[in-house]
PDB file of C-alpha atoms and ligand atoms in Angstrom:
ATOM      1  CA  MET A   1      39.835  21.032 -43.993  1.00 53.00           C
ATOM      2  CA  GLY A   2      41.679  18.469 -46.072  1.00 88.00           C
ATOM      3  CA  ARG A   3      41.125  20.070 -49.433  1.00 97.00           C
ATOM      4  CA  LYS A   4      44.144  19.670 -51.665  1.00 98.00           C
ATOM      5  CA  PHE A   5      45.294  23.001 -53.041  1.00 98.00           C
ATOM      6  CA  CYS A   6      44.736  23.055 -56.804  1.00 98.00           C
ATOM      7  CA  VAL A   7      46.365  25.570 -59.148  1.00 98.00           C
ATOM      8  CA  GLY A   8      45.378  25.757 -62.819  1.00 98.00           C
ATOM      9  CA  GLY A   9      47.244  27.613 -65.549  1.00 98.00           C
ATOM     10  CA  ASN A  10      44.935  28.685 -68.352  1.00 98.00           C
ATOM     11  CA  TRP A  11      47.123  29.449 -71.342  1.00 98.00           C
ATOM     12  CA  LYS A  12      44.065  30.549 -73.347  1.00 98.00           C
ATOM     13  CA  MET A  13      44.884  31.001 -77.061  1.00 98.00           C
ATOM     14  CA  ASN A  14      48.577  31.591 -76.504  1.00 98.00           C
ATOM     15  CA  GLY A  15      51.803  29.774 -77.235  1.00 98.00           C
ATOM     16  CA  ASP A  16      53.515  27.878 -80.016  1.00 98.00           C
ATOM     17  CA  LYS A  17      55.745  24.799 -80.089  1.00 98.00           C
ATOM     18  CA  ALA A  18      58.848  26.819 -79.141  1.00 98.00           C
ATOM     19  CA  THR A  19      57.394  28.758 -76.210  1.00 98.00           C
ATOM     20  CA  ILE A  20      55.489  25.740 -74.867  1.00 98.00           C
ATOM     21  CA  THR A  21      58.710  23.685 -74.947  1.00 98.00           C
ATOM     22  CA  GLU A  22      60.490  26.423 -72.964  1.00 98.00           C
ATOM     23  CA  LEU A  23      57.630  26.740 -70.454  1.00 98.00           C
ATOM     24  CA  ALA A  24      57.547  22.964 -70.004  1.00 98.00           C
ATOM     25  CA  LYS A  25      61.240  23.061 -69.030  1.00 98.00           C
ATOM     26  CA  VAL A  26      60.437  25.643 -66.357  1.00 98.00           C
ATOM     27  CA  LEU A  27      57.555  23.586 -64.974  1.00 97.00           C
ATOM     28  CA  THR A  28      59.571  20.371 -65.064  1.00 97.00           C
ATOM     29  CA  THR A  29      62.424  22.015 -63.151  1.00 96.00           C
ATOM     30  CA  GLY A  30      59.977  23.597 -60.664  1.00 95.00           C
ATOM     31  CA  PRO A  31      60.172  22.579 -57.976  1.00 96.00           C
ATOM     32  CA  LEU A  32      56.397  22.281 -57.641  1.00 97.00           C
ATOM     33  CA  ASN A  33      54.929  21.644 -54.223  1.00 96.00           C
ATOM     34  CA  ALA A  34      53.883  17.952 -54.243  1.00 95.00           C
ATOM     35  CA  ASP A  35      50.866  18.851 -52.020  1.00 96.00           C
ATOM     36  CA  THR A  36      49.398  21.005 -54.762  1.00 98.00           C
ATOM     37  CA  GLU A  37      47.520  19.603 -57.720  1.00 98.00           C
ATOM     38  CA  VAL A  38      48.612  21.376 -60.911  1.00 98.00           C
ATOM     39  CA  VAL A  39      46.505  21.536 -64.062  1.00 98.00           C
ATOM     40  CA  ILE A  40      47.673  23.178 -67.242  1.00 98.00           C
ATOM     41  CA  GLY A  41      44.910  24.364 -69.610  1.00 98.00           C
ATOM     42  CA  CYS A  42      46.486  24.072 -72.996  1.00 98.00           C
ATOM     43  CA  PRO A  43      45.228  25.063 -76.497  1.00 98.00           C
ATOM     44  CA  ALA A  44      43.803  21.980 -78.282  1.00 98.00           C
ATOM     45  CA  PRO A  45      46.442  21.709 -81.054  1.00 98.00           C
ATOM     46  CA  TYR A  46      49.225  21.471 -78.407  1.00 98.00           C
ATOM     47  CA  LEU A  47      47.601  19.042 -75.993  1.00 98.00           C
ATOM     48  CA  SER A  48      49.654  16.030 -77.076  1.00 98.00           C
ATOM     49  CA  LEU A  49      52.907  18.008 -77.265  1.00 98.00           C
ATOM     50  CA  THR A  50      52.325  19.448 -73.789  1.00 98.00           C
ATOM     51  CA  ARG A  51      51.363  16.026 -72.375  1.00 98.00           C
ATOM     52  CA  SER A  52      54.587  14.553 -73.774  1.00 98.00           C
ATOM     53  CA  LEU A  53      56.760  17.343 -72.328  1.00 98.00           C
ATOM     54  CA  LEU A  54      55.457  17.442 -68.781  1.00 98.00           C
ATOM     55  CA  PRO A  55      55.786  14.849 -66.011  1.00 97.00           C
ATOM     56  CA  ASP A  56      52.707  12.827 -65.062  1.00 96.00           C
ATOM     57  CA  THR A  57      52.437  14.797 -61.830  1.00 96.00           C
ATOM     58  CA  VAL A  58      51.338  17.797 -63.895  1.00 98.00           C
ATOM     59  CA  ASN A  59      47.784  17.404 -65.212  1.00 98.00           C
ATOM     60  CA  ILE A  60      46.734  18.719 -68.566  1.00 98.00           C
ATOM     61  CA  ALA A  61      43.322  20.223 -69.366  1.00 98.00           C
ATOM     62  CA  ALA A  62      41.580  21.164 -72.526  1.00 98.00           C
ATOM     63  CA  GLN A  63      39.955  24.594 -72.480  1.00 98.00           C
ATOM     64  CA  ASN A  64      36.639  23.430 -73.861  1.00 98.00           C
ATOM     65  CA  CYS A  65      34.820  20.331 -75.103  1.00 98.00           C
ATOM     66  CA  TYR A  66      31.406  19.522 -76.429  1.00 98.00           C
ATOM     67  CA  LYS A  67      28.438  17.805 -74.750  1.00 98.00           C
ATOM     68  CA  VAL A  68      28.287  14.627 -76.872  1.00 96.00           C
ATOM     69  CA  ALA A  69      30.766  11.890 -77.757  1.00 95.00           C
ATOM     70  CA  LYS A  70      31.023  12.267 -81.545  1.00 97.00           C
ATOM     71  CA  GLY A  71      29.228  13.329 -84.675  1.00 97.00           C
ATOM     72  CA  ALA A  72      28.588  16.166 -87.069  1.00 98.00           C
ATOM     73  CA  PHE A  73      29.818  19.041 -84.910  1.00 98.00           C
ATOM     74  CA  THR A  74      32.415  20.749 -87.021  1.00 98.00           C
ATOM     75  CA  GLY A  75      35.161  22.359 -84.991  1.00 97.00           C
ATOM     76  CA  GLU A  76      34.299  20.708 -81.687  1.00 97.00           C
ATOM     77  CA  ILE A  77      36.268  18.259 -79.564  1.00 97.00           C
ATOM     78  CA  SER A  78      34.792  15.538 -77.413  1.00 98.00           C
ATOM     79  CA  PRO A  79      35.785  14.282 -73.981  1.00 98.00           C
ATOM     80  CA  ALA A  80      36.366  10.866 -75.543  1.00 97.00           C
ATOM     81  CA  MET A  81      39.015  12.362 -77.808  1.00 98.00           C
ATOM     82  CA  LEU A  82      40.683  14.040 -74.812  1.00 98.00           C
ATOM     83  CA  LYS A  83      40.770  10.743 -72.925  1.00 97.00           C
ATOM     84  CA  ASP A  84      42.257   9.108 -75.997  1.00 97.00           C
ATOM     85  CA  LEU A  85      45.131  11.652 -75.773  1.00 97.00           C
ATOM     86  CA  ASN A  86      45.644  10.998 -72.089  1.00 97.00           C
ATOM     87  CA  ILE A  87      44.184  14.361 -71.138  1.00 98.00           C
ATOM     88  CA  GLY A  88      42.413  14.044 -67.814  1.00 98.00           C
ATOM     89  CA  TRP A  89      40.873  17.478 -67.295  1.00 98.00           C
ATOM     90  CA  VAL A  90      38.819  20.154 -69.048  1.00 98.00           C
ATOM     91  CA  ILE A  91      38.083  23.791 -68.219  1.00 98.00           C
ATOM     92  CA  LEU A  92      34.423  24.558 -68.893  1.00 98.00           C
ATOM     93  CA  GLY A  93      32.300  27.703 -68.757  1.00 98.00           C
ATOM     94  CA  HIS A  94      35.126  30.212 -68.782  1.00 98.00           C
ATOM     95  CA  SER A  95      33.731  33.784 -68.974  1.00 98.00           C
ATOM     96  CA  GLU A  96      35.394  34.154 -72.400  1.00 98.00           C
ATOM     97  CA  ARG A  97      33.399  31.157 -73.634  1.00 98.00           C
ATOM     98  CA  ARG A  98      30.251  32.647 -72.121  1.00 98.00           C
ATOM     99  CA  ALA A  99      30.775  36.208 -73.395  1.00 97.00           C
ATOM    100  CA  ILE A 100      32.530  35.743 -76.747  1.00 98.00           C
ATOM    101  CA  PHE A 101      31.071  32.410 -77.829  1.00 97.00           C
ATOM    102  CA  GLY A 102      27.626  32.802 -76.302  1.00 98.00           C
ATOM    103  CA  GLU A 103      27.695  29.732 -74.114  1.00 98.00           C
ATOM    104  CA  SER A 104      24.657  29.537 -71.847  1.00 98.00           C
ATOM    105  CA  ASP A 105      24.471  28.248 -68.284  1.00 98.00           C
ATOM    106  CA  GLU A 106      22.521  25.288 -69.641  1.00 98.00           C
ATOM    107  CA  LEU A 107      25.031  24.383 -72.340  1.00 98.00           C
ATOM    108  CA  ILE A 108      27.853  24.605 -69.850  1.00 98.00           C
ATOM    109  CA  ALA A 109      25.971  22.349 -67.426  1.00 98.00           C
ATOM    110  CA  ASP A 110      25.421  19.811 -70.249  1.00 98.00           C
ATOM    111  CA  LYS A 111      29.113  19.902 -71.076  1.00 98.00           C
ATOM    112  CA  VAL A 112      30.055  19.409 -67.419  1.00 98.00           C
ATOM    113  CA  VAL A 113      27.726  16.397 -67.124  1.00 98.00           C
ATOM    114  CA  HIS A 114      29.042  14.733 -70.279  1.00 98.00           C
ATOM    115  CA  ALA A 115      32.714  15.404 -69.453  1.00 98.00           C
ATOM    116  CA  LEU A 116      32.245  13.851 -65.968  1.00 98.00           C
ATOM    117  CA  ALA A 117      30.386  10.879 -67.485  1.00 98.00           C
ATOM    118  CA  GLU A 118      33.339  10.288 -69.780  1.00 98.00           C
ATOM    119  CA  GLY A 119      35.710  10.305 -66.817  1.00 98.00           C
ATOM    120  CA  LEU A 120      37.247  13.750 -67.146  1.00 98.00           C
ATOM    121  CA  LYS A 121      37.839  16.081 -64.227  1.00 98.00           C
ATOM    122  CA  VAL A 122      36.283  19.489 -64.663  1.00 98.00           C
ATOM    123  CA  ILE A 123      37.231  23.047 -63.690  1.00 98.00           C
ATOM    124  CA  ALA A 124      33.850  24.815 -63.963  1.00 98.00           C
ATOM    125  CA  CYS A 125      34.153  28.597 -64.091  1.00 98.00           C
ATOM    126  CA  ILE A 126      31.700  31.132 -62.741  1.00 98.00           C
ATOM    127  CA  GLY A 127      31.848  34.827 -61.936  1.00 98.00           C
ATOM    128  CA  GLU A 128      30.132  38.192 -62.221  1.00 97.00           C
ATOM    129  CA  THR A 129      30.834  41.137 -64.509  1.00 96.00           C
ATOM    130  CA  LEU A 130      31.711  44.581 -63.178  1.00 95.00           C
ATOM    131  CA  GLN A 131      28.209  45.779 -63.982  1.00 95.00           C
ATOM    132  CA  GLU A 132      26.681  42.879 -62.057  1.00 97.00           C
ATOM    133  CA  ARG A 133      28.971  43.506 -59.064  1.00 96.00           C
ATOM    134  CA  GLU A 134      28.143  47.206 -59.027  1.00 94.00           C
ATOM    135  CA  ALA A 135      24.439  46.293 -59.154  1.00 97.00           C
ATOM    136  CA  GLY A 136      24.900  44.151 -56.044  1.00 97.00           C
ATOM    137  CA  GLN A 137      24.251  40.952 -58.008  1.00 97.00           C
ATOM    138  CA  THR A 138      27.545  39.115 -57.383  1.00 98.00           C
ATOM    139  CA  GLU A 139      26.052  36.321 -55.306  1.00 98.00           C
ATOM    140  CA  ALA A 140      22.901  36.031 -57.431  1.00 98.00           C
ATOM    141  CA  VAL A 141      24.967  35.575 -60.583  1.00 98.00           C
ATOM    142  CA  CYS A 142      27.383  33.098 -59.082  1.00 98.00           C
ATOM    143  CA  PHE A 143      24.580  31.109 -57.490  1.00 98.00           C
ATOM    144  CA  ARG A 144      22.587  31.070 -60.780  1.00 98.00           C
ATOM    145  CA  GLN A 145      25.642  29.775 -62.697  1.00 98.00           C
ATOM    146  CA  THR A 146      26.378  27.148 -60.038  1.00 98.00           C
ATOM    147  CA  LYS A 147      22.761  26.057 -59.747  1.00 98.00           C
ATOM    148  CA  ALA A 148      22.581  25.398 -63.501  1.00 98.00           C
ATOM    149  CA  ILE A 149      25.389  22.879 -62.993  1.00 98.00           C
ATOM    150  CA  ALA A 150      24.021  21.544 -59.716  1.00 98.00           C
ATOM    151  CA  ASP A 151      20.638  20.822 -61.312  1.00 98.00           C
ATOM    152  CA  LYS A 152      22.379  18.209 -63.463  1.00 98.00           C
ATOM    153  CA  VAL A 153      25.487  17.034 -61.613  1.00 98.00           C
ATOM    154  CA  LYS A 154      25.057  14.427 -58.946  1.00 94.00           C
ATOM    155  CA  ASP A 155      28.657  13.499 -58.088  1.00 97.00           C
ATOM    156  CA  TRP A 156      30.884  16.493 -57.343  1.00 98.00           C
ATOM    157  CA  SER A 157      34.062  14.609 -56.550  1.00 97.00           C
ATOM    158  CA  ASN A 158      35.697  15.390 -59.915  1.00 98.00           C
ATOM    159  CA  VAL A 159      34.628  19.042 -60.053  1.00 98.00           C
ATOM    160  CA  VAL A 160      36.611  22.106 -59.087  1.00 98.00           C
ATOM    161  CA  ILE A 161      34.813  25.461 -59.137  1.00 98.00           C
ATOM    162  CA  ALA A 162      36.789  28.467 -60.346  1.00 98.00           C
ATOM    163  CA  TYR A 163      35.385  31.796 -59.147  1.00 98.00           C
ATOM    164  CA  GLU A 164      36.630  34.320 -61.656  1.00 98.00           C
ATOM    165  CA  PRO A 165      35.139  37.796 -61.377  1.00 98.00           C
ATOM    166  CA  VAL A 166      35.120  39.003 -64.988  1.00 96.00           C
ATOM    167  CA  TRP A 167      36.318  42.468 -63.964  1.00 95.00           C
ATOM    168  CA  ALA A 168      39.490  40.939 -62.552  1.00 94.00           C
ATOM    169  CA  ILE A 169      40.400  38.871 -65.601  1.00 92.00           C
ATOM    170  CA  GLY A 170      43.350  40.250 -67.559  1.00 90.00           C
ATOM    171  CA  THR A 171      42.870  43.671 -66.027  1.00 91.00           C
ATOM    172  CA  GLY A 172      45.505  43.707 -63.296  1.00 88.00           C
ATOM    173  CA  LYS A 173      42.611  44.405 -60.860  1.00 89.00           C
ATOM    174  CA  THR A 174      42.784  41.454 -58.548  1.00 90.00           C
ATOM    175  CA  ALA A 175      39.928  40.940 -56.125  1.00 90.00           C
ATOM    176  CA  THR A 176      41.231  41.646 -52.635  1.00 95.00           C
ATOM    177  CA  PRO A 177      41.733  38.545 -50.516  1.00 97.00           C
ATOM    178  CA  GLU A 178      38.678  39.714 -48.511  1.00 97.00           C
ATOM    179  CA  GLN A 179      36.499  40.145 -51.602  1.00 97.00           C
ATOM    180  CA  ALA A 180      37.458  36.736 -52.898  1.00 97.00           C
ATOM    181  CA  GLN A 181      37.042  35.064 -49.519  1.00 98.00           C
ATOM    182  CA  GLU A 182      33.579  36.572 -49.134  1.00 98.00           C
ATOM    183  CA  VAL A 183      32.322  35.070 -52.374  1.00 98.00           C
ATOM    184  CA  HIS A 184      34.075  31.722 -51.771  1.00 98.00           C
ATOM    185  CA  ALA A 185      32.451  31.478 -48.320  1.00 98.00           C
ATOM    186  CA  ALA A 186      29.075  32.391 -49.826  1.00 98.00           C
ATOM    187  CA  LEU A 187      29.488  29.664 -52.432  1.00 98.00           C
ATOM    188  CA  ARG A 188      30.388  27.096 -49.841  1.00 98.00           C
ATOM    189  CA  LYS A 189      27.307  28.089 -47.841  1.00 98.00           C
ATOM    190  CA  TRP A 190      25.243  27.713 -51.035  1.00 98.00           C
ATOM    191  CA  PHE A 191      26.580  24.212 -51.452  1.00 98.00           C
ATOM    192  CA  THR A 192      25.693  23.384 -47.832  1.00 98.00           C
ATOM    193  CA  GLU A 193      22.147  24.595 -48.328  1.00 98.00           C
ATOM    194  CA  ASN A 194      21.525  23.354 -51.851  1.00 98.00           C
ATOM    195  CA  VAL A 195      23.684  20.249 -52.299  1.00 98.00           C
ATOM    196  CA  SER A 196      25.058  18.815 -49.040  1.00 97.00           C
ATOM    197  CA  ALA A 197      27.347  19.609 -46.169  1.00 98.00           C
ATOM    198  CA  ASP A 198      29.785  16.942 -47.357  1.00 97.00           C
ATOM    199  CA  VAL A 199      30.081  18.379 -50.844  1.00 98.00           C
ATOM    200  CA  ALA A 200      30.396  21.902 -49.389  1.00 98.00           C
ATOM    201  CA  ALA A 201      33.254  20.805 -47.170  1.00 98.00           C
ATOM    202  CA  ALA A 202      35.072  18.900 -49.921  1.00 98.00           C
ATOM    203  CA  ILE A 203      34.665  20.975 -53.048  1.00 98.00           C
ATOM    204  CA  ARG A 204      37.606  23.045 -54.097  1.00 98.00           C
ATOM    205  CA  ILE A 205      36.964  26.632 -55.090  1.00 98.00           C
ATOM    206  CA  GLN A 206      39.740  28.350 -57.032  1.00 98.00           C
ATOM    207  CA  TYR A 207      40.089  32.091 -57.397  1.00 98.00           C
ATOM    208  CA  GLY A 208      40.981  33.474 -60.821  1.00 98.00           C
ATOM    209  CA  GLY A 209      41.629  37.013 -62.028  1.00 97.00           C
ATOM    210  CA  SER A 210      44.984  38.736 -62.224  1.00 96.00           C
ATOM    211  CA  VAL A 211      46.696  36.312 -59.875  1.00 97.00           C
ATOM    212  CA  THR A 212      50.476  36.893 -59.778  1.00 97.00           C
ATOM    213  CA  ALA A 213      53.461  35.824 -57.764  1.00 97.00           C
ATOM    214  CA  ALA A 214      53.085  39.093 -55.873  1.00 97.00           C
ATOM    215  CA  ASN A 215      49.520  38.598 -54.651  1.00 97.00           C
ATOM    216  CA  CYS A 216      49.102  34.818 -54.542  1.00 98.00           C
ATOM    217  CA  ARG A 217      50.255  34.180 -50.959  1.00 97.00           C
ATOM    218  CA  GLU A 218      47.822  36.547 -49.348  1.00 97.00           C
ATOM    219  CA  LEU A 219      44.983  35.041 -51.363  1.00 97.00           C
ATOM    220  CA  ALA A 220      46.127  31.509 -50.614  1.00 97.00           C
ATOM    221  CA  ALA A 221      46.022  32.226 -46.858  1.00 97.00           C
ATOM    222  CA  LYS A 222      42.220  32.630 -46.966  1.00 97.00           C
ATOM    223  CA  PRO A 223      40.364  29.624 -45.601  1.00 97.00           C
ATOM    224  CA  ASP A 224      37.951  29.167 -48.520  1.00 98.00           C
ATOM    225  CA  ILE A 225      40.410  29.796 -51.325  1.00 98.00           C
ATOM    226  CA  ASP A 226      41.588  26.350 -52.433  1.00 98.00           C
ATOM    227  CA  GLY A 227      43.710  27.305 -55.370  1.00 98.00           C
ATOM    228  CA  PHE A 228      43.889  29.500 -58.389  1.00 98.00           C
ATOM    229  CA  LEU A 229      43.066  29.607 -62.101  1.00 98.00           C
ATOM    230  CA  VAL A 230      45.824  31.751 -63.559  1.00 98.00           C
ATOM    231  CA  GLY A 231      45.811  33.325 -66.975  1.00 98.00           C
ATOM    232  CA  GLY A 232      48.614  35.654 -67.997  1.00 97.00           C
ATOM    233  CA  ALA A 233      51.027  34.709 -65.248  1.00 98.00           C
ATOM    234  CA  SER A 234      50.729  31.017 -66.131  1.00 98.00           C
ATOM    235  CA  LEU A 235      52.712  31.767 -69.304  1.00 98.00           C
ATOM    236  CA  LYS A 236      55.632  33.014 -67.231  1.00 97.00           C
ATOM    237  CA  PRO A 237      58.202  31.397 -64.874  1.00 97.00           C
ATOM    238  CA  GLU A 238      56.397  33.089 -61.925  1.00 97.00           C
ATOM    239  CA  PHE A 239      53.707  30.400 -62.292  1.00 98.00           C
ATOM    240  CA  VAL A 240      56.009  28.137 -60.253  1.00 98.00           C
ATOM    241  CA  GLN A 241      55.758  30.574 -57.321  1.00 98.00           C
ATOM    242  CA  ILE A 242      51.978  30.675 -57.666  1.00 98.00           C
ATOM    243  CA  VAL A 243      51.770  26.853 -57.576  1.00 98.00           C
ATOM    244  CA  ASN A 244      53.792  27.030 -54.383  1.00 97.00           C
ATOM    245  CA  ALA A 245      51.677  29.828 -52.801  1.00 97.00           C
ATOM    246  CA  ARG A 246      50.155  27.759 -50.031  1.00 92.00           C
ATOM    247  CA  GLN A 247      52.589  27.777 -47.132  1.00 75.00           C
TER     248      GLN A 247
HETATM  249  P1  13P B 301      44.377  36.502 -65.784  1.00 86.95           P
HETATM  250  O1  13P B 301      45.172  35.747 -64.757  1.00 86.95           O
HETATM  251  O2  13P B 301      45.195  36.836 -67.021  1.00 86.95           O
HETATM  252  O3  13P B 301      43.658  37.644 -65.210  1.00 86.95           O
HETATM  253  O4  13P B 301      43.274  35.480 -66.354  1.00 86.95           O
HETATM  254  C1  13P B 301      42.483  34.762 -65.441  1.00 86.95           C
HETATM  255  C2  13P B 301      41.687  33.777 -66.166  1.00 86.95           C
HETATM  256  O5  13P B 301      40.846  34.072 -66.972  1.00 86.95           O
HETATM  257  C3  13P B 301      42.020  32.364 -65.919  1.00 86.95           C
HETATM  258  O6  13P B 301      41.120  31.500 -66.477  1.00 86.95           O
END
């Protein structure tokens, strides 16, 4: 397969200087599997601190950015600013951005395009709600969200997709390895049919939603699960075990 396992930690709006400094010590001690790409999604005010505390082998991501380079957009941050801080990644389209901040498929696609154009790597998040799953719409929702991005993105080499079923986020209800694998395989098939076989074979699809040290290995053993996007457990020492989940 040749897809490098990629584990993201999404700290969300958590942490302060003291706890981030402690967590950075844990991550620096690791040991973190050198065959796994690690990306830490850090709150904007702590990006520089976190970058300074972690080794270069650990990538840092912002959790959002806007779709243009600069201007009168109070409260927003631009990819150019992230690059200026030596931040190489950004998480876009997280379900919390979609649900709480009203981000549309189209806005997210525009953000992805601009971030890529500015040289950032992107973790683009998709996933269905419980209501959508129960209505049998899981694939339709994931395909719609992916298509919005695919309509605008031409080069996928710096994109990682994070499949995060909303019902599994922060709930302790992890998708079973079979449930996750089913959606990941369907997404890969969608890429084959709608983008190209090469992109489908190469693109990494992370699973996110209540991933812990206890369930990560079984999930990591599935052929189409290429990593994780971890929320709560990324704030704890067990994140090291999750990074090292792929045997
Ligand atoms: P939890 O791991 O806390 O469920 O959060 C997942 C998530 O939203 C990562 O982006």
